[in-house]
PDB file of C-alpha atoms in Angstrom:
ATOM      1  CA  MET A   2     -55.890 -52.751 -16.028  1.00  0.00           C
ATOM      2  CA  ARG A   3     -57.931 -55.558 -18.415  1.00  0.00           C
ATOM      3  CA  ALA A   4     -61.147 -54.447 -16.315  1.00  0.00           C
ATOM      4  CA  TRP A   5     -60.414 -50.646 -16.272  1.00  0.00           C
ATOM      5  CA  LEU A   6     -59.839 -51.209 -20.566  1.00  0.00           C
ATOM      6  CA  GLU A   7     -63.533 -52.635 -20.469  1.00  0.00           C
ATOM      7  CA  GLU A   8     -65.319 -50.306 -18.750  1.00  0.00           C
ATOM      8  CA  LEU A   9     -63.808 -47.421 -20.548  1.00  0.00           C
ATOM      9  CA  GLU A  10     -65.102 -49.347 -23.652  1.00  0.00           C
ATOM     10  CA  ARG A  11     -68.288 -49.489 -22.182  1.00  0.00           C
ATOM     11  CA  ARG A  12     -68.365 -45.929 -21.308  1.00  0.00           C
ATOM     12  CA  LYS A  13     -67.214 -44.663 -24.855  1.00  0.00           C
ATOM     13  CA  GLY A  14     -67.564 -46.823 -26.964  1.00  0.00           C
ATOM     14  CA  LEU A  15     -65.851 -49.026 -29.556  1.00  0.00           C
ATOM     15  CA  ASP A  16     -66.195 -46.551 -32.108  1.00  0.00           C
ATOM     16  CA  GLN A  17     -64.859 -43.570 -30.474  1.00  0.00           C
ATOM     17  CA  LEU A  18     -62.154 -45.094 -28.991  1.00  0.00           C
ATOM     18  CA  THR A  19     -61.228 -47.099 -31.981  1.00  0.00           C
ATOM     19  CA  THR A  20     -61.197 -43.137 -33.780  1.00  0.00           C
ATOM     20  CA  ARG A  21     -59.435 -41.388 -31.412  1.00  0.00           C
ATOM     21  CA  ALA A  22     -56.751 -44.146 -30.985  1.00  0.00           C
ATOM     22  CA  ARG A  23     -56.546 -43.691 -35.249  1.00  0.00           C
ATOM     23  CA  GLN A  24     -55.857 -40.294 -34.733  1.00  0.00           C
ATOM     24  CA  VAL A  25     -52.837 -40.741 -31.720  1.00  0.00           C
ATOM     25  CA  VAL A  26     -51.833 -43.124 -34.086  1.00  0.00           C
ATOM     26  CA  LEU A  27     -51.646 -40.684 -37.649  1.00  0.00           C
ATOM     27  CA  VAL A  28     -49.932 -37.996 -35.496  1.00  0.00           C
ATOM     28  CA  GLY A  29     -47.256 -40.231 -33.897  1.00  0.00           C
ATOM     29  CA  PHE A  30     -46.417 -41.869 -37.457  1.00  0.00           C
ATOM     30  CA  THR A  31     -46.534 -38.695 -39.571  1.00  0.00           C
ATOM     31  CA  ALA A  32     -44.383 -37.069 -36.766  1.00  0.00           C
ATOM     32  CA  LEU A  33     -41.987 -39.852 -36.513  1.00  0.00           C
ATOM     33  CA  LEU A  34     -41.855 -40.181 -40.563  1.00  0.00           C
ATOM     34  CA  ALA A  35     -40.899 -36.378 -40.548  1.00  0.00           C
ATOM     35  CA  MET A  36     -38.116 -36.261 -37.472  1.00  0.00           C
ATOM     36  CA  MET A  37     -36.707 -39.137 -39.304  1.00  0.00           C
ATOM     37  CA  ILE A  38     -36.542 -37.661 -42.530  1.00  0.00           C
ATOM     38  CA  TYR A  39     -35.063 -34.557 -41.215  1.00  0.00           C
ATOM     39  CA  ARG A  40     -32.251 -36.946 -39.435  1.00  0.00           C
ATOM     40  CA  GLY A  41     -31.513 -38.674 -42.285  1.00  0.00           C
ATOM     41  CA  PHE A  42     -30.839 -35.784 -44.226  1.00  0.00           C
ATOM     42  CA  SER A  43     -28.994 -34.265 -42.206  1.00  0.00           C
ATOM     43  CA  VAL A  44     -26.577 -37.022 -40.831  1.00  0.00           C
ATOM     44  CA  GLU A  45     -24.130 -38.242 -43.898  1.00  0.00           C
ATOM     45  CA  ALA A  46     -21.759 -41.379 -44.128  1.00  0.00           C
ATOM     46  CA  ASP A  47     -19.172 -41.719 -46.900  1.00  0.00           C
ATOM     47  CA  GLY A  48     -20.520 -39.146 -48.763  1.00  0.00           C
ATOM     48  CA  ASN A  49     -23.899 -40.768 -49.047  1.00  0.00           C
ATOM     49  CA  ARG A  50     -27.022 -38.754 -48.183  1.00  0.00           C
ATOM     50  CA  PHE A  51     -29.616 -41.372 -48.865  1.00  0.00           C
ATOM     51  CA  GLY A  52     -28.366 -44.350 -46.792  1.00  0.00           C
ATOM     52  CA  PRO A  53     -29.162 -43.050 -43.109  1.00  0.00           C
ATOM     53  CA  MET A  54     -32.173 -41.474 -44.529  1.00  0.00           C
ATOM     54  CA  ILE A  55     -33.474 -45.173 -45.844  1.00  0.00           C
ATOM     55  CA  ALA A  56     -32.020 -46.488 -43.313  1.00  0.00           C
ATOM     56  CA  PHE A  57     -34.170 -44.209 -40.698  1.00  0.00           C
ATOM     57  CA  VAL A  58     -37.648 -44.193 -42.742  1.00  0.00           C
ATOM     58  CA  LEU A  59     -37.709 -47.745 -44.428  1.00  0.00           C
ATOM     59  CA  PRO A  60     -39.020 -49.324 -41.325  1.00  0.00           C
ATOM     60  CA  LEU A  61     -41.994 -46.661 -41.015  1.00  0.00           C
ATOM     61  CA  ILE A  62     -42.495 -46.593 -44.902  1.00  0.00           C
ATOM     62  CA  LEU A  63     -43.168 -50.804 -44.523  1.00  0.00           C
ATOM     63  CA  PHE A  64     -46.590 -50.086 -41.943  1.00  0.00           C
ATOM     64  CA  LEU A  65     -48.179 -47.515 -44.188  1.00  0.00           C
ATOM     65  CA  PRO A  66     -50.121 -50.491 -46.172  1.00  0.00           C
ATOM     66  CA  SER A  67     -50.939 -51.836 -42.733  1.00  0.00           C
ATOM     67  CA  ILE A  68     -51.918 -48.183 -41.341  1.00  0.00           C
ATOM     68  CA  LEU A  69     -53.968 -47.300 -44.880  1.00  0.00           C
ATOM     69  CA  THR A  70     -56.241 -50.458 -44.815  1.00  0.00           C
ATOM     70  CA  ARG A  71     -56.207 -50.139 -40.310  1.00  0.00           C
ATOM     71  CA  ARG A  72     -55.048 -54.007 -39.983  1.00  0.00           C
ATOM     72  CA  PRO A  73     -55.067 -54.634 -36.513  1.00  0.00           C
ATOM     73  CA  ARG A  74     -51.979 -57.126 -36.656  1.00  0.00           C
ATOM     74  CA  GLY A  75     -49.823 -54.238 -38.777  1.00  0.00           C
ATOM     75  CA  HIS A  76     -50.839 -51.782 -35.443  1.00  0.00           C
ATOM     76  CA  ALA A  77     -49.389 -53.961 -33.104  1.00  0.00           C
ATOM     77  CA  TRP A  78     -46.223 -55.181 -35.121  1.00  0.00           C
ATOM     78  CA  LEU A  79     -45.895 -51.029 -35.460  1.00  0.00           C
ATOM     79  CA  ALA A  80     -46.000 -51.072 -31.682  1.00  0.00           C
ATOM     80  CA  PHE A  81     -42.799 -52.792 -31.075  1.00  0.00           C
ATOM     81  CA  VAL A  82     -41.296 -51.329 -34.152  1.00  0.00           C
ATOM     82  CA  SER A  83     -41.708 -47.836 -32.065  1.00  0.00           C
ATOM     83  CA  LEU A  84     -40.233 -49.124 -29.095  1.00  0.00           C
ATOM     84  CA  LEU A  85     -36.851 -49.360 -31.391  1.00  0.00           C
ATOM     85  CA  TYR A  86     -37.173 -45.528 -32.661  1.00  0.00           C
ATOM     86  CA  PHE A  87     -37.829 -44.998 -28.610  1.00  0.00           C
ATOM     87  CA  ALA A  88     -34.603 -46.974 -27.455  1.00  0.00           C
ATOM     88  CA  GLN A  89     -32.941 -44.999 -30.048  1.00  0.00           C
ATOM     89  CA  GLY A  90     -34.563 -41.441 -29.409  1.00  0.00           C
ATOM     90  CA  VAL A  91     -33.156 -42.595 -25.405  1.00  0.00           C
ATOM     91  CA  MET A  92     -29.537 -42.694 -27.121  1.00  0.00           C
ATOM     92  CA  VAL A  93     -29.483 -39.476 -28.972  1.00  0.00           C
ATOM     93  CA  ALA A  94     -30.628 -37.473 -26.014  1.00  0.00           C
ATOM     94  CA  SER A  95     -27.121 -38.887 -23.759  1.00  0.00           C
ATOM     95  CA  LEU A  96     -25.111 -37.173 -26.953  1.00  0.00           C
ATOM     96  CA  PRO A  97     -23.982 -34.021 -25.927  1.00  0.00           C
ATOM     97  CA  GLY A  98     -25.940 -31.008 -27.997  1.00  0.00           C
ATOM     98  CA  LEU A  99     -28.781 -33.696 -29.035  1.00  0.00           C
ATOM     99  CA  GLY A 100     -30.427 -33.539 -26.166  1.00  0.00           C
ATOM    100  CA  GLY A 101     -33.880 -32.130 -27.054  1.00  0.00           C
ATOM    101  CA  ARG A 102     -34.274 -33.794 -30.310  1.00  0.00           C
ATOM    102  CA  GLY A 103     -34.019 -37.124 -28.806  1.00  0.00           C
ATOM    103  CA  ILE A 104     -36.138 -37.006 -25.688  1.00  0.00           C
ATOM    104  CA  LEU A 105     -38.682 -35.522 -28.507  1.00  0.00           C
ATOM    105  CA  GLU A 106     -37.952 -38.805 -31.028  1.00  0.00           C
ATOM    106  CA  ALA A 107     -38.646 -40.887 -27.558  1.00  0.00           C
ATOM    107  CA  VAL A 108     -41.652 -38.971 -26.487  1.00  0.00           C
ATOM    108  CA  VAL A 109     -42.923 -39.132 -30.203  1.00  0.00           C
ATOM    109  CA  ALA A 110     -42.169 -42.907 -30.072  1.00  0.00           C
ATOM    110  CA  LEU A 111     -44.231 -43.292 -27.024  1.00  0.00           C
ATOM    111  CA  VAL A 112     -47.144 -41.659 -28.317  1.00  0.00           C
ATOM    112  CA  LEU A 113     -47.087 -44.026 -31.617  1.00  0.00           C
ATOM    113  CA  PHE A 114     -46.467 -46.919 -29.260  1.00  0.00           C
ATOM    114  CA  ALA A 115     -49.878 -45.951 -27.456  1.00  0.00           C
ATOM    115  CA  GLY A 116     -51.512 -45.457 -29.960  1.00  0.00           C
ATOM    116  CA  CYS A 117     -50.864 -48.379 -31.798  1.00  0.00           C
ATOM    117  CA  THR A 118     -51.424 -50.354 -28.893  1.00  0.00           C
ATOM    118  CA  ALA A 119     -54.933 -48.974 -28.350  1.00  0.00           C
ATOM    119  CA  TYR A 120     -55.895 -48.951 -31.883  1.00  0.00           C
ATOM    120  CA  ALA A 121     -55.135 -53.188 -32.201  1.00  0.00           C
ATOM    121  CA  ARG A 122     -56.840 -53.267 -29.261  1.00  0.00           C
ATOM    122  CA  PHE A 123     -60.199 -51.489 -29.735  1.00  0.00           C
ATOM    123  CA  ARG A 124     -60.154 -52.018 -33.768  1.00  0.00           C
ATOM    124  CA  SER A 125     -59.947 -55.848 -33.001  1.00  0.00           C
ATOM    125  CA  ARG A 126     -62.906 -56.040 -30.567  1.00  0.00           C
ATOM    126  CA  GLN A 127     -64.867 -53.953 -32.804  1.00  0.00           C
ATOM    127  CA  LEU A 128     -64.490 -56.621 -35.472  1.00  0.00           C
ATOM    128  CA  ARG A 129     -65.062 -59.153 -33.416  1.00  0.00           C
ATOM    129  CA  GLN A 130     -68.229 -58.196 -32.271  1.00  0.00           C
ATOM    130  CA  ALA A 131     -69.346 -57.047 -36.241  1.00  0.00           C
TER     131      ALA A 131
END
């Protein structure tokens, strides 16, 4: 795997790979954030509409500064957090009537995971070369 990634870096260049990985991160993050906002508003716990939304959205919002400042370490941590959303999506997919929503959440979380890990690798290597 390592040899394949190094060959890909030689062929495509770190600048292009970093840019594409960042685009995947932005798409995945935005899609997951939108899904969690929608899900937070659709769940009501004891008459409190904002409690569930904050619980779903806050972990993502905490990583917004790392995404905006393009820090590789923040993206690596976001990759780990996205796996929690993947597990949640798999769990929701097993509920009756929510299979599509759960599968979509799991797929979007996996896209975010892949983008974050790729960006963390390529950006850190890019910074090391500079």
